[in-house]
Short mmCIF file of C-alpha atoms and ligand atoms in Angstrom, two decimals:
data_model
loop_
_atom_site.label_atom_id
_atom_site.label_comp_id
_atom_site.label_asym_id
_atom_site.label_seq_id
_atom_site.Cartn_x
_atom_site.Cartn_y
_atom_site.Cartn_z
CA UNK T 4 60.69 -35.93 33.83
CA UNK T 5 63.59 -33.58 34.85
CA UNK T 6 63.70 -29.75 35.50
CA UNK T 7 66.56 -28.17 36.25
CA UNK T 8 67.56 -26.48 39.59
CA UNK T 9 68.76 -22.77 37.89
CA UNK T 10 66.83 -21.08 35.51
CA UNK T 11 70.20 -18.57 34.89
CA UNK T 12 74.00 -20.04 35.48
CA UNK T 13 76.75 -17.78 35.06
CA UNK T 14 80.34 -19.27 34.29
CA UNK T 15 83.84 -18.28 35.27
CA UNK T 16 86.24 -19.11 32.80
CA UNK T 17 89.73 -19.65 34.29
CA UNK T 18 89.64 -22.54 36.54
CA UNK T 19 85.98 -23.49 36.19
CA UNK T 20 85.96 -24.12 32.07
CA UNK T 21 89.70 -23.86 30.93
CA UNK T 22 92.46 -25.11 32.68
CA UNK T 23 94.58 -22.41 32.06
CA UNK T 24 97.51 -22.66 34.37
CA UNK T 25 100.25 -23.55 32.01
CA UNK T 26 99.29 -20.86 29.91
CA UNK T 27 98.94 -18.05 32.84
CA UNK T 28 101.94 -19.11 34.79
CA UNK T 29 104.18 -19.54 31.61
CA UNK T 30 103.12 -15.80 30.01
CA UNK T 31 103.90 -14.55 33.67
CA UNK T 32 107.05 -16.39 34.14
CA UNK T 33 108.22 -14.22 30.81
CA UNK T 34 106.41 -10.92 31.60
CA UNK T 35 108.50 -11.06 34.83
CA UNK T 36 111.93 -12.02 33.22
CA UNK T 37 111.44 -8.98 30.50
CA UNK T 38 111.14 -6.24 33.02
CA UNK T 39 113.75 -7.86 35.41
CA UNK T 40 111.58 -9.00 38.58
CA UNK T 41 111.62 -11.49 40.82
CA UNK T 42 109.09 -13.80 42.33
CA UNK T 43 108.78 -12.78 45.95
CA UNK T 44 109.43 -15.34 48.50
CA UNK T 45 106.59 -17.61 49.84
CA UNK T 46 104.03 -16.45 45.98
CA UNK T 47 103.17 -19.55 44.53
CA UNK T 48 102.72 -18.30 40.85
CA UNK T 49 99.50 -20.13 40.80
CA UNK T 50 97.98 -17.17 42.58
CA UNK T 51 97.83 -14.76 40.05
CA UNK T 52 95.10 -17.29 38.36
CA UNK T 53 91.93 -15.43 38.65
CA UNK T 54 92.19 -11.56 40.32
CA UNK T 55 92.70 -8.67 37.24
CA UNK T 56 96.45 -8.80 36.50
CA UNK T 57 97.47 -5.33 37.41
CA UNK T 58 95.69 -6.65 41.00
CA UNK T 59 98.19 -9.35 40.85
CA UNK T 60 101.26 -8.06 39.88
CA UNK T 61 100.83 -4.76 42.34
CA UNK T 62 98.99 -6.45 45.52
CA UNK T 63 100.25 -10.13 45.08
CA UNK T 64 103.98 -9.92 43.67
CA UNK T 65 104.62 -6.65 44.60
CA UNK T 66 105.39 -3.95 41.28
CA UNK T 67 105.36 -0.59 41.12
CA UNK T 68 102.72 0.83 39.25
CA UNK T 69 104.81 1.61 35.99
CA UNK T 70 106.57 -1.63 36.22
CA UNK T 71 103.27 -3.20 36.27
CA UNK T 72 102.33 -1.86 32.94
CA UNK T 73 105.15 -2.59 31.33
CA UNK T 74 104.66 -6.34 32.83
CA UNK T 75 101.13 -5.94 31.52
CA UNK T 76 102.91 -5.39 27.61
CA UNK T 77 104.68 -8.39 27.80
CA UNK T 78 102.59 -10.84 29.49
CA UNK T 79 99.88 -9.77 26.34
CA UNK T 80 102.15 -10.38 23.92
CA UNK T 81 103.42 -13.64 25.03
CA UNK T 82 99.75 -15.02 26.04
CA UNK T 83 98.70 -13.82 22.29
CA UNK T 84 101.44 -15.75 20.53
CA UNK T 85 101.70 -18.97 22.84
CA UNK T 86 100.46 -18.87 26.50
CA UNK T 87 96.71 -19.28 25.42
CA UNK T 88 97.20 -22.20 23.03
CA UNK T 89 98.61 -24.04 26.40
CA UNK T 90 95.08 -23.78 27.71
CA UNK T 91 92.62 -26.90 27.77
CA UNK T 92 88.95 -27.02 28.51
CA UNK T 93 88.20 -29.33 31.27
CA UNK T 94 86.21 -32.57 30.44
CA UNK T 95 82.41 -32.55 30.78
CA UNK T 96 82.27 -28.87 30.04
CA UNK T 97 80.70 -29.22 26.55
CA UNK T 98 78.41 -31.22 27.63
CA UNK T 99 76.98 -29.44 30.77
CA UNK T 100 77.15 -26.37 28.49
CA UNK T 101 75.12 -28.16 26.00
CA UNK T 102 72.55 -29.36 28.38
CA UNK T 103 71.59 -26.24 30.38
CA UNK T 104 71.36 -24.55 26.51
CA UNK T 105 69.11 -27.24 25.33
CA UNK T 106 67.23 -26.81 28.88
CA UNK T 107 66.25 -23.69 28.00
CA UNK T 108 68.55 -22.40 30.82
CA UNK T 109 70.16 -18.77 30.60
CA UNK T 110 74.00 -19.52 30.11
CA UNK T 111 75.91 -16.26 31.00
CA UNK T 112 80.01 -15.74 31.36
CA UNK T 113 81.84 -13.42 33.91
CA UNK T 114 85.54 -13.44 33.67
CA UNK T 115 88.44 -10.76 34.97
CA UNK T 116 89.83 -11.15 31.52
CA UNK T 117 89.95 -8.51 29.84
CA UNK T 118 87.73 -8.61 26.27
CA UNK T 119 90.61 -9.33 23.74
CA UNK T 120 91.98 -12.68 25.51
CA UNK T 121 88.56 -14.01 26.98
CA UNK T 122 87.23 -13.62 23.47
CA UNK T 123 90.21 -15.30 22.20
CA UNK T 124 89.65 -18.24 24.06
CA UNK T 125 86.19 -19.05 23.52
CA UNK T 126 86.89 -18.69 19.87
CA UNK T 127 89.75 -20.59 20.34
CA UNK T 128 87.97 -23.31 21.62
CA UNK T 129 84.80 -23.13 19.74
CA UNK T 130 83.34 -22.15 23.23
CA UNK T 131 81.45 -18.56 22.76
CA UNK T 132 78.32 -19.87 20.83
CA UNK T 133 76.96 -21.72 24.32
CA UNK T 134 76.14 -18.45 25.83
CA UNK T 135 73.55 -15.92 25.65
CA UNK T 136 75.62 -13.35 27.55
CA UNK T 137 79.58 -12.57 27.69
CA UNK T 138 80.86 -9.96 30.38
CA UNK T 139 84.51 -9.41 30.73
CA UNK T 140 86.75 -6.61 31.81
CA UNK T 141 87.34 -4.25 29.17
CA UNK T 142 91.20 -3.49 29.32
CA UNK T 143 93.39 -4.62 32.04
CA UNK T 144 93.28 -1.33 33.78
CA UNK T 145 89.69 -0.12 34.46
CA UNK T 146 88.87 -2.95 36.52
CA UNK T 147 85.49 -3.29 37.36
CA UNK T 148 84.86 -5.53 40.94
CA UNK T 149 83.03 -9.11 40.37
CA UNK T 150 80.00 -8.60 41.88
CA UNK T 151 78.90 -5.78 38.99
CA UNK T 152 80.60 -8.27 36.55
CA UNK T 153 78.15 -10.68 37.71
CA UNK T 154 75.57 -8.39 37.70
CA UNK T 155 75.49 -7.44 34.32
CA UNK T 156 75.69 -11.23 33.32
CA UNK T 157 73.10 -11.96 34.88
CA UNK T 158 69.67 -11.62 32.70
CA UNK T 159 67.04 -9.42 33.64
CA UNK T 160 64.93 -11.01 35.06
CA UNK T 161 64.70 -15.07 36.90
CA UNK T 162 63.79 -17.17 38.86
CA UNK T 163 66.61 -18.99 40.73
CA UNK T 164 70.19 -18.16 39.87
CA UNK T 165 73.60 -19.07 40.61
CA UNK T 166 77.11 -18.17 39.87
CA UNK T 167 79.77 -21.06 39.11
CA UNK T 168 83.94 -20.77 40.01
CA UNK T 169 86.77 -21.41 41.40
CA UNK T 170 87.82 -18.60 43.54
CA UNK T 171 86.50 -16.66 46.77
CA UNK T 172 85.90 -13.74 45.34
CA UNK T 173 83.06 -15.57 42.73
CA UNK T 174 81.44 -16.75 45.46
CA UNK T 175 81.86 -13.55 46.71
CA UNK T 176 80.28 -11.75 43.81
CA UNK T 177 77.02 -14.18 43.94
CA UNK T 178 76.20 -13.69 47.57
CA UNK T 179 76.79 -9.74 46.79
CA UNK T 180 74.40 -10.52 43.97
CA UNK T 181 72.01 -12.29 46.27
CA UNK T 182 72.56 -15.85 44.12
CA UNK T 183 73.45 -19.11 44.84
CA UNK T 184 76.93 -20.12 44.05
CA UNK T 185 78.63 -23.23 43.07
CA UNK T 186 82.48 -23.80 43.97
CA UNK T 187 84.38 -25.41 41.34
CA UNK T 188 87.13 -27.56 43.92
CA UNK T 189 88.76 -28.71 40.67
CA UNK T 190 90.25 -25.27 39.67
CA UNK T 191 92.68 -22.93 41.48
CA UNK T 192 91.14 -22.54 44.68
CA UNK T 193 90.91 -24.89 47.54
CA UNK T 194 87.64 -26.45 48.69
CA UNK T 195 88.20 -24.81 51.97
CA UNK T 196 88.69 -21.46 50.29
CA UNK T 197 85.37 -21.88 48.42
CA UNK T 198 83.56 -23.45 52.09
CA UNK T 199 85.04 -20.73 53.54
CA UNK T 200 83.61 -17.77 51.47
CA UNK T 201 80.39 -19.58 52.22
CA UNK T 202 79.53 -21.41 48.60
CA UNK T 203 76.15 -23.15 48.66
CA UNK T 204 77.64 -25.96 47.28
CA UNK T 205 81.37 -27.24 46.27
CA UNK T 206 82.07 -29.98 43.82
CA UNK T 207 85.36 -31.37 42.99
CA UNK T 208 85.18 -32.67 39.39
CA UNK T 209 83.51 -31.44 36.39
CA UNK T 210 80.94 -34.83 36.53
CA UNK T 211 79.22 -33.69 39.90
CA UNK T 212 79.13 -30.11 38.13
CA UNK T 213 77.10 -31.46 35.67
CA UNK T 214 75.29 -33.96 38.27
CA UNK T 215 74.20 -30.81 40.60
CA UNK T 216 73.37 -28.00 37.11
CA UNK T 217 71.63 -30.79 35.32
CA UNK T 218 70.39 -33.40 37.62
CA UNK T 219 68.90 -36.28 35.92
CA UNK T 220 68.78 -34.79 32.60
CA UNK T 221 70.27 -36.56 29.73
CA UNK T 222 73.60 -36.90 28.44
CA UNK T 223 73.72 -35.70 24.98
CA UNK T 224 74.63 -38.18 22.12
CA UNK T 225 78.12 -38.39 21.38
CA UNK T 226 80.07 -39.20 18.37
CA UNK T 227 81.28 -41.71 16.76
CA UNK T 228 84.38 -40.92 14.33
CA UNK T 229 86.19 -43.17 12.38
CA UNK T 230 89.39 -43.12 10.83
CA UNK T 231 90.83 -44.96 7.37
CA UNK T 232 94.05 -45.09 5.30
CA UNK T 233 96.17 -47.85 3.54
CA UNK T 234 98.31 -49.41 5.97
CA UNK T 235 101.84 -47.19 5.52
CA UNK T 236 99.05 -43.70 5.89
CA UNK T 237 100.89 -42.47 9.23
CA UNK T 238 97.77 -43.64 10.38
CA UNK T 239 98.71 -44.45 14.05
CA UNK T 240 101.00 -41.56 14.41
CA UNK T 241 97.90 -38.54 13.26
CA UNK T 242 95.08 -41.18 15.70
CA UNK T 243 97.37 -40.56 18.21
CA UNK T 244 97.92 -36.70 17.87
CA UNK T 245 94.09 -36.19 16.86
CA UNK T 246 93.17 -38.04 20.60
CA UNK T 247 95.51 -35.91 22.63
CA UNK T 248 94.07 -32.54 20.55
CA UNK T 249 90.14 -33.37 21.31
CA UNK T 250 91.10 -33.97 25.00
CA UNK T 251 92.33 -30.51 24.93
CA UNK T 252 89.34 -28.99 23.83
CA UNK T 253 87.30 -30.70 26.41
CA UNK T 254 85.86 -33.72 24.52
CA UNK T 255 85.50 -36.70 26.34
CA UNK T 256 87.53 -39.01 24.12
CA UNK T 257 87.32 -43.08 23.93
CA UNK T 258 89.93 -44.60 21.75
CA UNK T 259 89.45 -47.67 20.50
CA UNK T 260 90.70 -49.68 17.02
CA UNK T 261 89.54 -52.66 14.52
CA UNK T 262 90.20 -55.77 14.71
CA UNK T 263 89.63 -55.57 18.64
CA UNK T 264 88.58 -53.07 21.13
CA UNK T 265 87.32 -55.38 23.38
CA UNK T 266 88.84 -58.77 24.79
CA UNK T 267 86.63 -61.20 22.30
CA UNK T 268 87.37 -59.09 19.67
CA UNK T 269 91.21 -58.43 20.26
CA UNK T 270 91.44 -62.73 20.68
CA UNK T 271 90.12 -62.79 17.00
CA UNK T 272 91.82 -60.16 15.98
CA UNK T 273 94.99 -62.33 16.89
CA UNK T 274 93.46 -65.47 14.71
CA UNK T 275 92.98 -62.77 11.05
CA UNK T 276 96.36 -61.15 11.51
CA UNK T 277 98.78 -63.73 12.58
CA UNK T 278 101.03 -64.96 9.24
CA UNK T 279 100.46 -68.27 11.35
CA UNK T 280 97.29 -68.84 8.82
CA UNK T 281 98.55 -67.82 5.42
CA UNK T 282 96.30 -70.25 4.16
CA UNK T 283 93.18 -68.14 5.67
CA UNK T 284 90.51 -68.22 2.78
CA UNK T 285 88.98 -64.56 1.90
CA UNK T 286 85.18 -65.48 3.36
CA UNK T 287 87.09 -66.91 6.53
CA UNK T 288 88.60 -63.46 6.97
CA UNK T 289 85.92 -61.22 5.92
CA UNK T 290 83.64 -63.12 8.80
CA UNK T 291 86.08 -62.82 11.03
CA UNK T 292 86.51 -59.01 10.91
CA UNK T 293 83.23 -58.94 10.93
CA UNK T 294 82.70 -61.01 14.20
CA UNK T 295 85.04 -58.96 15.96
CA UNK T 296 83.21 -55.77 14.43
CA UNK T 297 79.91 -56.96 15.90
CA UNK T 298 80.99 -57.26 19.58
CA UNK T 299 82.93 -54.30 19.29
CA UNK T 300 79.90 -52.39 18.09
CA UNK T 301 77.49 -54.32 20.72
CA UNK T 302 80.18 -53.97 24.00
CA UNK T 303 82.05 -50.63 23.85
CA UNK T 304 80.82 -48.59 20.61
CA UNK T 305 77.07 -48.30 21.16
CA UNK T 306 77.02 -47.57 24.74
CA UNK T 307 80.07 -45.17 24.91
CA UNK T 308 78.64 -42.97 21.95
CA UNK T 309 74.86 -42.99 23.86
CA UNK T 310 77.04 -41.87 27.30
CA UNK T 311 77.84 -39.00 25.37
CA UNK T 312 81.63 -39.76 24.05
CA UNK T 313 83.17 -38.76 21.53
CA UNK T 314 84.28 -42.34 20.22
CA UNK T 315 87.64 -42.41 18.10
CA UNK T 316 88.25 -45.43 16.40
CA UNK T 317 91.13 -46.85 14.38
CA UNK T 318 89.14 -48.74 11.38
CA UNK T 319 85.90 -49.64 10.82
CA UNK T 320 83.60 -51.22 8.21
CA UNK T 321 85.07 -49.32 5.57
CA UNK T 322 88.29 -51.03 6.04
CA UNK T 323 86.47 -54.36 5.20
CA UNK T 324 84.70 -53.13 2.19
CA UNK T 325 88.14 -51.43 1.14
CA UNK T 326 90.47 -54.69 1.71
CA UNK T 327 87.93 -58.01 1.85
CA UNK T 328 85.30 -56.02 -0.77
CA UNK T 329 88.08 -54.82 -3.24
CA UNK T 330 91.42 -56.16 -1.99
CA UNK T 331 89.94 -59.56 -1.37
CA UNK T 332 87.48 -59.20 -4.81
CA UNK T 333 85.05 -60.79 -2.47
CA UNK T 334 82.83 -57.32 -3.78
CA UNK T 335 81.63 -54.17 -1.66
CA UNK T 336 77.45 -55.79 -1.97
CA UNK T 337 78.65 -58.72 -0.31
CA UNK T 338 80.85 -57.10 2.41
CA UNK T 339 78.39 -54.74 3.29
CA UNK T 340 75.38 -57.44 3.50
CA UNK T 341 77.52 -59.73 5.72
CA UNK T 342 78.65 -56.40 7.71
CA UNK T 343 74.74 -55.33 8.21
CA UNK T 344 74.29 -57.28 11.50
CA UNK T 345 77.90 -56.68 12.81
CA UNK T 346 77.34 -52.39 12.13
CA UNK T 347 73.55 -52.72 13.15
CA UNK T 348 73.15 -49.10 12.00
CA UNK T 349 75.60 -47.76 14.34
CA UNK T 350 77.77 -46.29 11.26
CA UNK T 351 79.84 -42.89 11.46
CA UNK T 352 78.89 -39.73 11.73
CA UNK T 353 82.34 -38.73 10.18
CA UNK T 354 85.28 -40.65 8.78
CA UNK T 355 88.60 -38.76 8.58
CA UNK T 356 90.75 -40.99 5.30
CA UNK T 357 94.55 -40.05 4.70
CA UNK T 358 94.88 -40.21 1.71
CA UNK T 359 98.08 -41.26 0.60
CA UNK T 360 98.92 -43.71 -2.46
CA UNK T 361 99.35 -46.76 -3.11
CA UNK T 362 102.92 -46.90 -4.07
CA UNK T 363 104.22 -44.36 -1.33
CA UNK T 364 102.48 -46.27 1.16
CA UNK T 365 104.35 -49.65 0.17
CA UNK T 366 107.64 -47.44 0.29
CA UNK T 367 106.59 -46.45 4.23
CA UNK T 368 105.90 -50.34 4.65
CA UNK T 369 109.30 -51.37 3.86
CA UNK T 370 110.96 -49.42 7.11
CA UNK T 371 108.71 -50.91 9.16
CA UNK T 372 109.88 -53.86 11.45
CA UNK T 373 107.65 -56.64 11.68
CA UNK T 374 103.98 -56.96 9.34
CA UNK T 375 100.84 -58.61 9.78
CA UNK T 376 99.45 -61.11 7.49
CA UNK T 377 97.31 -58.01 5.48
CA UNK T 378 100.46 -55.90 4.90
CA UNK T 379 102.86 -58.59 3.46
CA UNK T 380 99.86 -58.36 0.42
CA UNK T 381 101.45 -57.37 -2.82
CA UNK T 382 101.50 -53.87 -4.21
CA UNK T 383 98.26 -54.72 -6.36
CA UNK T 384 96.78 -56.08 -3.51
CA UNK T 385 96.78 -52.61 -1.95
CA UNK T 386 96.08 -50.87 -5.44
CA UNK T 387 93.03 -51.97 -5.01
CA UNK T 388 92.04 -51.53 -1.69
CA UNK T 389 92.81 -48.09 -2.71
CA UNK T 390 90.61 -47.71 -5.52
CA UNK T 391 87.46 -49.43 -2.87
CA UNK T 392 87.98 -46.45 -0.83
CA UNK T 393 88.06 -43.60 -3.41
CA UNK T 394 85.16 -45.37 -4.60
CA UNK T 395 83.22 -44.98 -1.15
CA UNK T 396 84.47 -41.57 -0.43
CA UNK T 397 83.14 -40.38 -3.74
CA UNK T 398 79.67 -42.09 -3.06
CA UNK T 399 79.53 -40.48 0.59
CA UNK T 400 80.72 -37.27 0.34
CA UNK T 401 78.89 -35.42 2.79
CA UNK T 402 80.63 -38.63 5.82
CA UNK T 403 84.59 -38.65 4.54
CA UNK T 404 86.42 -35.65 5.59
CA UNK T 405 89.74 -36.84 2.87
CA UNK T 406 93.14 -34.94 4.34
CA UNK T 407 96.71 -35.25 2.34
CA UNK T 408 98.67 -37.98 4.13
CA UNK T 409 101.69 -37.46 1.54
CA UNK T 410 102.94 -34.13 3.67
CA UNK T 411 104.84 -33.57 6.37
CA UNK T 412 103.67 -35.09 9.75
CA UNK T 413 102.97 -31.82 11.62
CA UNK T 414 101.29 -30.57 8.37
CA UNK T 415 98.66 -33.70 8.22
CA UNK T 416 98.23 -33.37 11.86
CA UNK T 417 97.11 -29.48 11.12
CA UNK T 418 94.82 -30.59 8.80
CA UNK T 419 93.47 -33.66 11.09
CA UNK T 420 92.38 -31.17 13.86
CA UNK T 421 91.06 -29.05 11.21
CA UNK T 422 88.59 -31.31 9.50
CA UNK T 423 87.31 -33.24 12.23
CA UNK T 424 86.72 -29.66 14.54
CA UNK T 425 84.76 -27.97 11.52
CA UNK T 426 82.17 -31.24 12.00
CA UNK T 427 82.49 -31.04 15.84
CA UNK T 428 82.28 -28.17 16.23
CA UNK T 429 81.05 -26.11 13.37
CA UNK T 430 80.73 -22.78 15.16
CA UNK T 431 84.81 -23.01 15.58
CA UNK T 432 86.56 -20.06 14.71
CA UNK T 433 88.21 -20.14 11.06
CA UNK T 434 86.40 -23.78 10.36
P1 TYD A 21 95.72 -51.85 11.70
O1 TYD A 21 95.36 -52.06 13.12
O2 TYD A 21 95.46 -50.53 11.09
O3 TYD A 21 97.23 -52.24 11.48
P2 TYD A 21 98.51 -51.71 12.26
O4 TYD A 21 98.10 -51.20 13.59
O5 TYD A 21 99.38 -52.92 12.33
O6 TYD A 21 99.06 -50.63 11.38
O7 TYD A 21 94.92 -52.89 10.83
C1 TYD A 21 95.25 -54.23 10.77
C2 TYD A 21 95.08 -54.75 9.36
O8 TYD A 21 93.75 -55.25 9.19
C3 TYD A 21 95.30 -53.73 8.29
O9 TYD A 21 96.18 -54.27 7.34
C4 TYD A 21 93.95 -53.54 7.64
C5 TYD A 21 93.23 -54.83 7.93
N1 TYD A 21 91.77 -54.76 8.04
C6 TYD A 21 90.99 -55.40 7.08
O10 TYD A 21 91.51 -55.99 6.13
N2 TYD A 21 89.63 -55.37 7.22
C7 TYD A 21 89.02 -54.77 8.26
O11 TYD A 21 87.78 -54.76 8.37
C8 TYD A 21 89.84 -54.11 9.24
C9 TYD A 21 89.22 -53.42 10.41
C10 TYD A 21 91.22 -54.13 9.08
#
C-alpha cells in the first residue's frame, strides 16, 4: 500500500505546468516594439516569466508607469490572439495531476496571472477540471503578493501541505504560509535560486515531481489510439501532426506503426510488403500481419499503454480485416479469429479513420514515388477494402471517431486534434 506525502498541493502554472516561454517572451517582444522600448542591457527576457507584469515591465525593464499600461494593452492582445497557443504543458503533468485527484489529495492553483489568461489556459488545455481550487490575480494591476495567493488556495483545513514552482518567490510564499515547498528546476528558475530561497526539496524533471507527490502510487492506464485510412488518406502527413499536437498538451506520446514497431516485427514487415513476393498467397499474408501484430502487441503496445502512454499507432487490426478480410475476400470472421491471439484483447480505446474514397485515394497514389506490394492492388482491390471499413465503423460506432480526409491538409489536421481531444480529454473546452 501507498499514501501519499501531502494531503493539499498547490500548483504554479508558468514554469511548473506550462512551458510558456515562447508564448511570454514573444507577446513581450511585441508589447515592447508597439510602445517603442527597448530591452535594457544585461535583461534576459526570460525574466519577466513569473512576477505580475506591471512588476516586470516597471522594476525589471524599466517603464514608466503610463508606458507600462499601455505595454500592458498590447501584450493582452497579442497573448489573446497568438502568444498563449505557443504554450505547451510539460510531460507527466496529467498524470501527476490525475494521481493526487484520484488520491483523494486537495489539488489547488496559485498563479500571478491575472483571471482572463490563467483561465484561458487551463481551458485551453483541458487543464482546469484537475483542481478543486483556482486563485489568480484579478487584473494586472491590483496585485495581490504570493503568499495571500497561496493562502487562499490553500483549503481550510490539512494536514501536511506544500506549494509546487519554479521561482523564489513560490517558495517564498509557502514558507510565509508555513508549508513545505517543492522547486520545480525544470522551469524558469535555477536550482540554486530555488536552494537558495530554502525549498524543502528541488527536482529537475517532471518524473521525480511525480516520484516525490506520488511516491509509489500507480501510473494511471494510458491509451491506446489507433489510426486507419486507404493508403493515398494523407495518413502519414495528419499521424505526424496529431503526435507533435498531443506532445503539446502534455501527453506522453509513443508512436509506433503496423507492419512493425518492433525489430521482429519490422523484419516481417519487410517479407509482406516487398513486390519481391508477388506471388504471396492471401492466408500467407494475412498470418504474416498478424505475426508481426502479435509481437508488436506483446513487446511495445501492452506495456507502454499499462506505463501510462498515450500509444499512437499507424494501423492496426482493422487494417487486416479491411484489406486481408475484404480486400483479400479471405472474410472479416476469419481475420478476426486468426487476429484473436495476435490482439489478445488489447484492442483500441479509439480509432481516428480518414475517410477519403476510393477513387481520390488512387488519384493521390499515382504522385507518389515508389509503392509497396498492397498499393500496386487495383482500384477494386481498394473499393473494397473501403467498403470493410465503413462496414466496421458502422458496427462500432461508439470506437471510430470518422474525420473528412478529402479537405484541405490544415483543415483535416483541425479536425484530427478535435476528435481525438473530445475522447482524451472530454472536459476540453469547445469538445
Ligand atoms: P502503411 O505503413 O500505412 O503504408 P505506407 O507507410 O507505405 O503508406 O501500410 C502498409 C500497407 O500494409 C498498406 O497498404 C496497408 C497494408 N496493411 C494490410 O494489408 N493489413 C494490415 O493488417 C496492415 C497493418 C497493413
Amino acid at each position: 500500500m501507498f499514501s501519499f506525502p501531502y494531503d493539499a498541493v498547490v500548483f504554479d502554472l508558468d514554469g511548473t505546468l506550462t512551458c510558456s516561454d515562447q508564448g511570454i517572451i514573444q507577446s513581450m517582444r511585441y508589447a515592447l516594439e508597439q510602445v517603442n522600448a527597448t530591452i535594457p542591457a544585461g535583461v534576459d527576457l526570460r525574466a519577466v516569466i513569473g512576477p505580475p507584469l506591471m512588476q516586470s515591465l516597471m522594476g525589471i525593464l524599466g517603464l514608466e508607469e503610463a508606458v507600462a499600461r499601455r505595454a500592458i494593452g498590447y501584450y493582452t492582445e497579442y497573448f489573446n490572439r497568438t502568444g498563449m497557443y505557443l504554450y505547451t504543458v510539460y510531460p507527466h503533468i496529467r498524470s501527476i495531476l490525475t494521481m493526487l485527484r484520484e488520491g483523494g489529495v486537495f489539488v489547488a492553483l496559485a498563479t500571478s496571472k491575472p483571471v482572463r489568461p490563467a483561465m484561458a489556459i487551463l481551458n485551453h488545455f483541458g487543464l482546469t477540471h484537475y483542481f478543486h481550487r483556482i486563485i489568480t490575480e484579478e487584473d494586472n494591476e491590483k496585485v495581490v503578493n504570493k503568499p495571500e495567493l497561496i493562502r487562499r488556495a490553500l483549503p481550510e483545513s490539512y494536514e501536511r501541505a506544500v506549494m509546487v514552482g519554479d521561482r523564489y518567490f513560490d517558495v517564498e510564499g509557502a514558507r510565509a504560509n508555513g508549508i513545505d515547498s517543492v522547486g520545480a528546476g525544470y522551469g524558469f528558475g535555477s536550482e540554486e535560486e530555488l536552494r537558495t530561497a530554502g525549498a524543502t526539496h528541488v527536482v529537475a524533471d517532471t518524473e521525480s515531481l511525480r516520484a516525490y507527490l506520488c511516491p509509489g502510487a500507480p501510473v494511471p492506464r494510458g491509451f491506446f489510439l489507433t489510426v486507419e485510412g486507404l493508403d493515398g488518406s494523407g495518413k502519414t502527413t495528419q499521424v505526424d501532426r496529431l503526435e507533435q499536437s498531443l506532445r503539446d498538451y502534455g501527453f506522453s506520446v509513443l508512436r509506433t506503426r503496423e507492419p512493425g514497431g518492433c525489430e521482429i516485427s519490422e523484419e516481417i514487415r519487410h517479407t509482406i510488403l516487398t513486390t519481391d513476393h508477388m506471388e504471396m498467397c492471401p492466408a500467407c499474408e494475412a498470418l504474416l500481419y498478424a505475426a508481426a501484430r502479435a509481437q508488436h502487441v506483446h513487446e511495445v503496445i501492452r506495456p507502454a499503454v499499462e506505463r501510462g502512454m498515450l500509444v499512437l499507432c499507424d494501423r492496426f487490426v482493422d487494417s487486416s480485416i479491411a484489406y486481408q478480410g475484404g480486400g483479400r475476400a479471405l472474410g472479416t470472421d476469419v481475420v478476426r479469429t486468426l487476429n484473436a491471439p495476435a490482439v489478445d484483447g488489447m484492442m483500441p480505446d479509439a480509432t481516428l479513420y480518414l475517410a477519403i474514397d476510393h477513387q481520390l485515394a488512387l488519384e493521390r497514389r499515382h504522385s507518389a514515388t515508389s509503392l509497396d506490394r498492397i498499393e500496386v492492388e487495383s482500384g477494386a482491390f481498394h473499393g473494397r477494402v473501403q467498403s470493410a471499413y465503413e462496414k466496421l465503423i458502422n458496427d462500432d460506432k461508439k470506437r471510430f471517431l470518422v474525420v473528412n480526409g478529402e479537405q484541405d491538409v490544415d483543415t483535416v489536421a483541425a479536425d484530427v486534434l478535435d476528435a481525438v481531444l473530445s475522447r482524451l480529454e472530454p472536459e476540453l473546452e469547445g469538445c
